[in-house]
Coordinates of C-alpha atoms and ligand atoms in Angstrom, one line a residue:
Chain Z
M1 CA -8.4 -27.8 -36.1
F2 CA -7.3 -30.6 -33.9
R3 CA -7.0 -33.8 -35.2
R4 CA -6.9 -36.8 -32.8
L5 CA -4.1 -39.4 -32.7
P6 CA -5.4 -42.8 -33.7
D7 CA -6.4 -44.1 -30.4
P8 CA -8.7 -46.8 -29.8
A9 CA -9.7 -45.6 -26.1
G10 CA -13.2 -45.9 -25.5
R11 CA -15.8 -43.2 -26.3
I12 CA -17.5 -41.0 -23.3
P13 CA -20.9 -39.3 -23.9
F14 CA -21.1 -35.9 -22.0
D15 CA -23.1 -32.5 -22.8
F16 CA -22.2 -29.1 -23.6
E17 CA -24.7 -26.2 -23.6
G18 CA -27.5 -29.0 -23.5
E19 CA -25.9 -30.7 -26.9
P20 CA -24.7 -34.2 -26.5
F21 CA -20.5 -34.3 -27.1
E22 CA -18.3 -37.1 -27.4
A23 CA -15.1 -37.3 -25.3
R24 CA -12.1 -39.9 -25.2
A25 CA -11.4 -41.5 -22.0
G26 CA -8.6 -39.4 -20.0
D27 CA -9.5 -36.3 -21.9
S28 CA -9.8 -33.1 -19.7
V29 CA -12.9 -31.2 -20.5
A30 CA -10.8 -28.7 -22.4
A31 CA -9.5 -31.1 -24.6
A32 CA -12.7 -32.7 -25.5
L33 CA -14.3 -29.4 -26.2
L34 CA -11.4 -28.1 -28.2
A35 CA -11.5 -31.6 -30.5
N36 CA -15.0 -30.7 -30.8
R37 CA -14.4 -27.4 -32.4
V38 CA -15.2 -25.6 -29.5
L39 CA -13.4 -22.1 -28.9
T40 CA -15.2 -20.1 -26.8
F41 CA -15.2 -21.4 -23.2
R42 CA -16.3 -18.3 -21.3
T43 CA -16.9 -14.6 -21.8
T44 CA -15.0 -12.4 -19.1
P45 CA -16.5 -10.7 -16.1
V46 CA -14.9 -7.4 -17.2
S47 CA -15.7 -6.6 -20.9
G48 CA -17.7 -9.9 -21.8
A49 CA -14.9 -10.7 -24.6
P50 CA -15.1 -14.4 -25.6
R51 CA -12.1 -16.5 -24.3
G52 CA -10.7 -19.9 -24.6
P53 CA -8.0 -22.1 -23.3
W54 CA -4.8 -20.6 -23.3
C55 CA -1.9 -22.6 -21.5
L56 CA -3.7 -25.8 -20.5
I57 CA -1.7 -26.6 -17.3
G58 CA -4.1 -24.5 -14.6
N59 CA -2.2 -21.3 -14.7
C60 CA -4.5 -19.0 -17.0
H61 CA -8.0 -19.6 -16.2
E62 CA -9.1 -18.8 -19.5
C63 CA -10.8 -22.0 -19.9
L64 CA -13.6 -21.5 -17.1
V65 CA -16.7 -23.3 -17.7
E66 CA -19.5 -24.6 -15.5
I67 CA -19.5 -28.2 -14.7
D68 CA -22.5 -30.0 -13.6
G69 CA -24.1 -26.4 -12.0
E70 CA -20.6 -25.6 -10.2
P71 CA -19.1 -22.1 -11.6
N72 CA -15.8 -21.3 -12.7
R73 CA -14.4 -24.7 -13.0
Q74 CA -10.7 -24.7 -15.0
A75 CA -12.1 -27.0 -17.6
C76 CA -8.4 -28.1 -18.1
M77 CA -7.9 -29.4 -14.8
V78 CA -11.2 -31.5 -14.8
E79 CA -11.2 -34.9 -16.5
V80 CA -14.5 -36.0 -18.3
R81 CA -16.6 -38.1 -17.1
A82 CA -19.9 -39.7 -18.8
G83 CA -22.8 -37.8 -18.4
M84 CA -21.2 -34.5 -17.4
R85 CA -23.3 -31.4 -18.0
V86 CA -20.9 -28.5 -19.3
R87 CA -21.8 -25.0 -19.9
R88 CA -20.0 -21.8 -20.8
Q89 CA -18.7 -19.5 -17.9
R90 CA -21.1 -16.4 -18.9
G91 CA -19.5 -13.7 -17.3
A92 CA -18.9 -13.5 -13.6
R93 CA -20.4 -16.0 -11.1
V94 CA -22.6 -14.9 -8.4
V95 CA -21.8 -15.7 -4.7
P96 CA -24.3 -17.5 -2.9
D97 CA -25.4 -15.5 0.5
Chain G
M1 CA 24.9 3.0 -20.8
C2 CA 27.3 5.8 -21.0
R3 CA 27.5 8.7 -18.7
R4 CA 25.0 11.0 -18.9
E5 CA 23.6 14.4 -17.5
Y6 CA 20.1 14.5 -15.7
D7 CA 18.2 17.0 -13.6
V8 CA 17.7 14.0 -10.7
V9 CA 18.3 10.3 -10.7
V10 CA 16.0 8.3 -8.9
I11 CA 17.0 5.0 -7.4
G12 CA 14.4 2.3 -7.2
A13 CA 11.5 1.8 -9.8
G14 CA 9.0 0.6 -6.9
L15 CA 6.0 2.6 -6.2
V16 CA 8.0 5.2 -4.1
G17 CA 10.5 5.9 -6.9
A18 CA 8.1 5.6 -9.6
A19 CA 5.7 8.3 -8.2
V20 CA 8.5 10.6 -7.5
A21 CA 10.1 10.2 -11.2
Y22 CA 6.8 10.8 -12.8
G23 CA 6.0 13.8 -10.8
L24 CA 9.3 15.3 -11.5
A25 CA 9.1 14.3 -15.4
R26 CA 5.6 16.0 -15.2
A27 CA 7.8 19.5 -13.5
G28 CA 9.9 19.4 -16.7
Q29 CA 13.1 17.9 -15.0
R30 CA 15.4 15.3 -17.0
V31 CA 14.9 12.2 -15.0
A32 CA 16.4 8.7 -14.9
L33 CA 14.8 6.3 -13.2
L34 CA 17.1 3.1 -12.3
D35 CA 15.7 -0.2 -11.0
E36 CA 17.6 -3.6 -10.5
D37 CA 16.6 -6.9 -11.6
D38 CA 13.4 -8.8 -11.5
A39 CA 14.5 -11.0 -8.5
T40 CA 14.6 -8.6 -6.1
Y41 CA 12.3 -7.9 -3.4
R42 CA 9.4 -5.7 -4.6
A43 CA 6.7 -4.6 -2.3
S44 CA 4.9 -2.9 -5.1
R45 CA 4.3 -6.1 -7.1
G46 CA 2.7 -8.1 -3.9
N47 CA 0.5 -5.3 -1.9
F48 CA -3.2 -5.3 -1.0
G49 CA -4.1 -2.2 -3.1
L50 CA -5.7 -0.1 -0.4
V51 CA -5.5 3.6 -0.4
W52 CA -6.2 3.8 3.5
V53 CA -6.4 6.5 5.9
Q54 CA -8.6 5.0 8.9
G55 CA -6.4 4.6 12.1
K56 CA -3.4 5.8 11.0
G57 CA -1.2 8.2 12.7
V58 CA -1.7 7.4 16.2
G59 CA 0.8 9.5 17.9
R60 CA 2.0 11.3 14.7
P61 CA -1.1 13.3 13.8
E62 CA 0.8 14.7 10.7
Y63 CA 1.0 11.1 9.3
A64 CA -3.0 11.0 9.7
L65 CA -3.2 14.4 7.8
W66 CA -0.5 13.5 5.1
S67 CA -2.4 10.3 4.6
R68 CA -5.7 11.6 4.1
A69 CA -4.2 14.1 1.7
S70 CA -3.2 11.6 -0.7
S71 CA -6.2 10.0 -0.7
E72 CA -7.8 13.5 -1.9
R73 CA -4.9 14.0 -4.2
W74 CA -5.5 10.3 -5.7
F75 CA -7.9 11.5 -7.9
A76 CA -5.9 13.6 -9.7
L77 CA -3.3 11.0 -10.1
A78 CA -5.8 8.5 -11.5
D79 CA -6.6 11.3 -14.1
A80 CA -3.0 12.3 -14.8
L81 CA -2.0 8.7 -15.4
S82 CA -5.1 8.0 -17.8
E83 CA -4.5 11.0 -19.6
D84 CA -0.5 10.5 -19.9
C85 CA -0.6 6.4 -21.0
G86 CA -4.3 5.8 -21.3
L87 CA -4.0 3.1 -18.1
S88 CA -6.6 4.0 -15.5
P89 CA -5.3 2.5 -12.0
S90 CA -9.0 2.1 -10.9
Y91 CA -9.2 4.4 -8.0
L92 CA -12.3 4.1 -6.0
R93 CA -13.1 5.8 -2.9
P94 CA -16.5 4.7 -1.3
G95 CA -15.0 5.0 2.2
G96 CA -13.6 1.9 4.1
V97 CA -14.6 -0.4 7.1
S98 CA -12.9 -2.0 9.8
V99 CA -14.8 -5.0 11.0
A100 CA -14.8 -5.8 14.4
L101 CA -15.5 -9.2 15.5
S102 CA -16.3 -8.9 19.1
E103 CA -17.2 -6.1 21.3
D104 CA -13.5 -5.7 22.4
E105 CA -12.5 -5.2 19.1
L106 CA -15.3 -2.7 18.5
G107 CA -14.3 -0.7 22.0
D108 CA -10.5 -0.7 20.4
L109 CA -11.3 0.9 17.2
D110 CA -13.9 3.4 18.7
A111 CA -11.0 4.4 21.2
K112 CA -8.7 4.5 18.4
L113 CA -10.5 6.8 16.3
A114 CA -11.6 9.0 19.0
G115 CA -8.2 9.7 19.7
L116 CA -7.4 10.4 16.1
R117 CA -10.5 13.0 15.7
H118 CA -9.0 14.7 18.9
A119 CA -5.3 14.6 17.5
A120 CA -6.6 16.5 14.6
G121 CA -8.1 19.1 16.1
T122 CA -9.4 21.7 14.1
A123 CA -8.8 19.4 10.8
A124 CA -11.5 17.2 12.0
Y125 CA -11.8 13.6 11.4
D126 CA -14.7 12.1 9.8
Y127 CA -15.9 8.7 11.1
E128 CA -18.7 6.2 12.6
I129 CA -18.6 3.7 14.7
L130 CA -21.0 1.0 13.4
D131 CA -23.4 -1.2 15.5
S132 CA -24.3 -4.8 14.6
A133 CA -27.3 -3.4 12.4
R134 CA -25.8 -0.6 11.1
V135 CA -22.5 -2.7 9.9
R136 CA -25.0 -4.9 8.2
E137 CA -26.3 -2.1 6.3
L138 CA -23.0 -1.6 4.8
L139 CA -22.0 -4.9 4.6
P140 CA -24.7 -7.1 4.2
A141 CA -22.5 -10.3 3.6
C142 CA -21.5 -9.9 7.0
G143 CA -21.7 -13.2 9.1
P144 CA -23.5 -13.7 12.7
E145 CA -20.1 -13.0 14.8
V146 CA -19.5 -9.5 13.2
A147 CA -20.0 -7.2 16.4
G148 CA -19.8 -3.9 14.5
G149 CA -17.1 -1.9 12.9
A150 CA -15.6 1.8 11.9
Y151 CA -16.4 3.7 8.9
T152 CA -14.4 6.5 7.4
P153 CA -14.9 8.3 4.3
Y154 CA -11.2 8.9 3.2
D155 CA -10.6 5.5 2.4
G156 CA -10.6 3.6 -1.3
H157 CA -8.7 1.3 -3.4
A158 CA -7.2 1.0 -6.5
N159 CA -5.6 -1.2 -8.9
P160 CA -1.6 -1.7 -7.8
L161 CA -0.4 -3.4 -10.6
K162 CA -2.2 -0.7 -13.1
L163 CA -0.8 1.8 -10.9
M164 CA 2.8 0.5 -11.5
C165 CA 2.5 0.0 -14.9
G166 CA 0.8 3.6 -15.3
L167 CA 3.8 5.2 -13.6
H168 CA 6.2 3.6 -15.5
A169 CA 4.4 4.3 -19.1
S170 CA 3.5 8.0 -18.2
L171 CA 7.2 8.8 -16.9
V172 CA 8.2 7.3 -20.0
A173 CA 5.9 9.4 -22.3
R174 CA 7.1 12.7 -20.3
G175 CA 10.4 12.2 -21.3
A176 CA 11.9 10.1 -18.4
D177 CA 14.6 7.4 -19.0
Y178 CA 13.6 4.3 -16.9
V179 CA 16.6 1.9 -16.7
T180 CA 16.4 -1.8 -15.6
G181 CA 19.2 -3.9 -14.6
A182 CA 20.8 -0.9 -13.1
R183 CA 21.5 -2.3 -9.5
V184 CA 23.4 0.9 -8.0
E185 CA 26.3 0.0 -6.1
D186 CA 28.0 3.2 -5.4
I187 CA 27.3 6.8 -4.9
R188 CA 30.1 9.7 -5.0
P189 CA 29.8 13.5 -5.1
L190 CA 31.0 15.2 -8.0
P191 CA 33.4 18.2 -7.7
G192 CA 31.5 21.2 -8.6
G193 CA 28.2 19.7 -7.2
G194 CA 25.7 17.0 -8.2
L195 CA 26.2 13.0 -7.7
E196 CA 27.2 10.3 -9.5
V197 CA 26.0 6.6 -9.2
H198 CA 28.0 3.6 -10.4
S199 CA 25.6 0.8 -11.6
R200 CA 25.7 -2.1 -13.4
R201 CA 24.9 -0.3 -16.4
G202 CA 27.4 2.1 -16.1
R203 CA 27.9 5.7 -14.5
I204 CA 25.2 8.0 -14.3
A205 CA 25.5 11.7 -12.8
G206 CA 22.6 13.8 -11.9
G207 CA 22.2 17.4 -10.5
K208 CA 20.2 15.5 -7.7
L209 CA 19.5 11.9 -6.2
V210 CA 16.7 10.4 -4.7
I211 CA 17.3 7.2 -2.9
A212 CA 13.6 5.6 -3.1
A213 CA 15.2 1.4 -3.2
G214 CA 12.8 0.2 -0.7
H215 CA 14.8 -2.3 1.3
G216 CA 18.0 -1.4 -0.7
S217 CA 17.6 1.9 0.7
K218 CA 19.6 1.4 3.9
A219 CA 22.9 0.6 2.2
L220 CA 22.4 3.4 -0.2
A221 CA 21.5 5.8 2.3
A222 CA 24.1 5.1 4.4
Q223 CA 26.5 6.2 1.6
V224 CA 24.9 9.7 1.8
G225 CA 25.2 9.8 5.6
L226 CA 22.0 8.7 6.5
D227 CA 20.9 5.8 8.9
V228 CA 17.6 4.5 7.5
P229 CA 16.9 1.6 9.5
V230 CA 13.8 0.0 7.5
Y231 CA 13.3 -3.7 7.9
P232 CA 11.2 -6.3 6.1
E233 CA 7.5 -7.2 7.9
H234 CA 6.3 -10.1 5.8
G235 CA 2.6 -10.2 4.7
Q236 CA 0.3 -12.5 2.6
I237 CA -2.4 -12.4 0.4
L238 CA -4.9 -15.0 -1.0
V239 CA -7.0 -14.2 -4.2
T240 CA -10.0 -15.6 -5.2
E241 CA -11.8 -16.4 -8.3
R242 CA -13.9 -13.6 -9.6
T243 CA -17.4 -12.9 -8.8
G244 CA -19.9 -10.4 -9.5
S245 CA -19.8 -7.2 -7.2
W246 CA -21.3 -7.9 -3.9
L247 CA -18.5 -6.3 -1.7
G248 CA -19.7 -2.4 -1.7
F249 CA -16.6 -1.1 0.3
P250 CA -12.8 -2.3 1.2
T251 CA -12.3 -3.5 4.6
L252 CA -8.7 -4.0 6.2
G253 CA -9.0 -7.6 5.6
V254 CA -11.0 -8.2 2.5
R255 CA -11.7 -6.2 -0.6
Q256 CA -13.3 -6.8 -3.8
T257 CA -11.0 -5.8 -6.8
D258 CA -12.6 -3.7 -9.9
E259 CA -12.5 -7.0 -12.1
G260 CA -14.3 -9.1 -9.4
S261 CA -11.3 -11.0 -7.4
L262 CA -11.9 -11.0 -3.6
L263 CA -8.3 -10.0 -2.0
L264 CA -7.9 -11.7 1.6
G265 CA -4.9 -10.4 3.6
G266 CA -3.8 -8.5 6.7
S267 CA -1.2 -10.7 7.9
Q268 CA 1.9 -9.3 9.5
A269 CA 5.0 -11.3 10.6
E270 CA 8.7 -10.8 11.0
R271 CA 10.9 -13.5 9.2
G272 CA 13.6 -11.5 7.6
F273 CA 14.3 -11.6 4.0
D274 CA 11.7 -14.6 3.7
A275 CA 9.1 -14.0 1.1
S276 CA 7.6 -17.3 0.8
A277 CA 3.9 -18.0 1.4
H278 CA 3.0 -20.1 4.7
A279 CA 0.1 -22.2 5.1
R280 CA -0.6 -21.4 8.6
T281 CA -0.7 -17.6 7.6
S282 CA -3.1 -18.6 4.8
R283 CA -5.1 -20.6 7.2
D284 CA -5.2 -17.6 9.7
I285 CA -6.0 -15.3 6.9
A286 CA -8.9 -17.5 5.5
L287 CA -10.3 -18.0 8.8
R288 CA -10.8 -14.5 10.1
A289 CA -11.9 -13.5 6.6
L290 CA -14.8 -16.4 6.8
R291 CA -15.6 -15.1 10.5
T292 CA -16.5 -11.9 8.7
F293 CA -18.0 -12.8 5.4
P294 CA -19.2 -16.8 5.7
C295 CA -20.1 -16.8 1.8
L296 CA -16.7 -16.5 1.1
G297 CA -16.3 -20.2 2.0
S298 CA -18.2 -21.2 -1.5
L299 CA -15.0 -19.5 -3.5
R300 CA -11.7 -21.1 -4.4
I301 CA -8.7 -19.6 -3.9
V302 CA -6.6 -19.1 -6.9
R303 CA -3.4 -17.5 -6.1
T304 CA -1.2 -16.8 -2.9
W305 CA 1.8 -15.2 -2.4
G306 CA 4.0 -13.5 0.1
A307 CA 5.8 -10.0 0.1
L308 CA 7.9 -7.8 2.4
R309 CA 6.9 -4.4 3.6
V310 CA 9.2 -1.9 3.8
M311 CA 9.1 -1.1 7.4
T312 CA 10.5 1.5 9.7
P313 CA 10.4 1.2 13.5
D314 CA 7.8 3.7 14.5
G315 CA 5.7 2.5 11.2
F316 CA 5.9 6.3 9.7
P317 CA 7.4 7.3 6.6
I318 CA 11.2 8.6 6.4
Y319 CA 11.7 11.5 3.9
D320 CA 15.1 13.0 4.5
R321 CA 17.9 15.3 2.9
S322 CA 21.6 14.4 3.3
R323 CA 23.6 16.7 5.2
T324 CA 26.7 15.6 3.9
H325 CA 25.7 15.1 0.2
P326 CA 23.9 17.9 -0.9
G327 CA 21.0 17.3 -3.2
A328 CA 20.5 13.8 -2.0
F329 CA 17.3 12.7 -0.7
V330 CA 16.0 9.3 1.0
F331 CA 12.2 8.6 0.8
T332 CA 10.7 5.5 1.9
C333 CA 7.2 4.2 3.5
H334 CA 5.3 1.2 4.2
S335 CA 2.3 2.3 2.6
G336 CA 3.2 3.2 -1.0
V337 CA 0.1 3.0 -3.0
T338 CA -2.1 5.2 -0.1
L339 CA 1.0 7.9 -0.5
A340 CA 1.5 7.5 -4.1
A341 CA -0.5 10.6 -5.0
N342 CA 1.6 12.5 -2.3
H343 CA 5.1 11.4 -3.6
A344 CA 3.8 12.1 -7.1
F345 CA 2.6 15.6 -6.6
E346 CA 4.7 16.9 -3.3
A347 CA 7.6 15.2 -2.6
S348 CA 8.8 15.7 -6.2
R349 CA 8.5 19.2 -5.5
W350 CA 10.9 19.0 -2.4
V351 CA 13.4 17.7 -4.8
V352 CA 13.2 20.3 -7.3
D353 CA 12.7 22.9 -4.4
D354 CA 15.7 21.2 -2.8
R355 CA 14.2 21.4 0.7
I356 CA 11.7 19.4 2.6
P357 CA 9.2 21.7 4.3
E358 CA 9.1 22.4 7.8
E359 CA 5.9 20.7 8.6
M360 CA 7.6 17.5 7.5
A361 CA 10.6 17.5 9.8
C362 CA 9.0 15.2 12.0
F363 CA 9.6 12.5 9.1
A364 CA 13.4 12.8 9.0
A365 CA 15.7 9.6 9.9
D366 CA 17.4 11.2 13.0
R367 CA 14.2 10.9 15.2
F368 CA 15.9 7.1 15.3
D369 CA 19.0 7.9 17.0
V370 CA 18.7 7.2 20.4
P371 CA 21.3 9.2 22.6
Q372 CA 23.9 6.2 23.9
A373 CA 23.5 5.8 27.8
A374 CA 26.3 6.9 29.7
Ligands
LIG1 C1 1.5 -7.8 1.9 C2 1.4 -6.2 1.4 C3 0.5 -5.7 1.4 C4 0.7 -4.2 1.2 N1 -0.9 -3.7 1.5 C5 -0.8 -2.2 1.1 C6 -1.8 -1.4 0.7 O1 -3.2 -2.2 1.0 N2 -1.9 -0.2 0.6 C7 -0.5 0.6 0.6 O2 -0.9 2.0 0.5 N3 0.5 -0.1 0.6 C8 0.6 -1.3 0.9 N4 1.7 -2.2 0.9 C9 3.2 -1.2 1.0 C10 3.6 -1.1 -0.6 O3 3.3 -2.0 -1.2 C11 4.7 -0.5 -0.2 O4 4.8 0.6 0.6 C12 5.6 0.0 -1.6 O5 5.2 -0.9 -2.6 C13 7.0 0.5 -1.3 O6 7.3 0.8 -2.7 P1 8.8 1.0 -2.8 O7 8.9 1.9 -3.9 O8 9.3 1.5 -1.3 O9 9.5 -0.4 -2.7 P2 9.8 -1.6 -3.4 O10 8.5 -2.2 -4.5 O11 10.3 -2.8 -2.8 O12 10.7 -1.1 -4.8 C14 11.9 -0.7 -4.5 C15 12.8 -1.0 -5.7 O13 14.4 -0.6 -5.6 C16 14.9 -1.4 -6.3 N5 16.1 -1.3 -5.8 C17 16.8 -1.8 -4.6 N6 18.2 -1.5 -4.3 C18 18.4 -1.1 -5.4 C19 19.7 -0.5 -5.8 N7 21.0 -0.7 -5.0 N8 19.8 -0.3 -7.1 C20 18.7 -0.2 -7.8 N9 17.7 -0.3 -7.7 C21 17.4 -1.1 -6.3 C22 14.3 -2.8 -6.0 O14 14.7 -3.4 -7.3 C23 12.9 -2.6 -6.2 O15 12.1 -2.9 -7.5 C24 1.6 -3.5 1.0 C25 2.8 -4.2 1.4 C26 2.8 -5.5 1.2 C27 4.0 -6.3 1.4

């Protein structure tokens, strides 16, 4: 559904839901996941409905994922780094005591 | 819009005007609800969403009873809106907690609530002063600085945006006309009774008129001979990312919404008509919230805004009827979420009956008329 512009930038390996994925240098986590045909980034805390990126500029909070163990990160606002571990944000995060 | 006949024209579609208009539409009145443009000050779109009774009414027991009656009626309001438009305002009334961060604060809470109980007389006033152990039973997330608190069973909270949306949708479903972009400039009595307003959308006539225009009420009320000395009081709110449910009771400064966000608030400042959000205010709000619930420190703030309360000099509502312009009413208050159920079910009836009941006379605007010293 998304096709990359021809671009010689380097490949960056990262991990999504335990699977190896590839991004391009400079990708946001959201761009990298979309380019890998991932559409469901999270499920909502209220109804459990599946959601994915909408605004891609940090406003809508639809693209929340867990990054390296940290919940509710906005995938569109974080640049992919090599070895990053990304998971779907499933429902509400828990508050540590 | 051309000139039309209505039973009642309501000016201002914030929580106060919308609630009264909804009640009027339910009573079978032909209603026009007029509102200004999106760029106006609207307390109804920036508030904290508490239906709060605790501590209110010091020096005016009628206000304590009025607030409490509304928190009871809120169940009926939530049901009525759900039925009329399918959108529930998510009202919950688990009771509310004021948290004390020192023995002094705890003493103040105790004295205030004892005074309110005394003033309530036979109406009784249920509350519990919470010691350091008991407050942690109710709110296990309290930090080490929390000295205690106070609990009253009358307090609750709702989703204020769903309330606004639900009122607007429900009053339209019941046949009222909701007109935006209709800033009212002039109010004129009509020969033979009734009033006519001149708005940006044309002239609109009604048998009666309700001025519920928030900060716009002062100028409009003056046209019907009433002095309504409302002024803006700044409040600010911080919203965190959503989390699983962990805060079982709303508190004055922190509550968790039905959808999981934490709202942090409670600031009060006088800055005139400046509704911007200030960094220092955010810091103060966040610091107190963190001292109360340290676990908030792990959460991101995702939104911050300022809004202007519609405040009166003594903090109590104004409910009045014009003596120079028969059929014209002015309603305003600083707790329009809390009082929404009273406005829908009670205040609307005063308009239909064309009289404000005797027991509400203490809320007339002339209480602010100070005789000039010689
Ligand atoms: C930060 C903050 C927190 C709050 N927290 C709570 C809370 O927890 N619980 C609670 O009960 N209350 C709370 N409130 C108060 C509550 O929001 C207000 O009491 C309520 O929204 C007031 O509603 P209103 O309809 O009087 O005013 P507004 O919402 O200001 O509405 C007035 C409307 O009148 C319109 N208008 C003005 N002039 C004209 C004109 N000439 N012609 C046509 N239309 C006009 C405006 O466009 C506006 O839409 C809070 C307020 C603030 C600011």
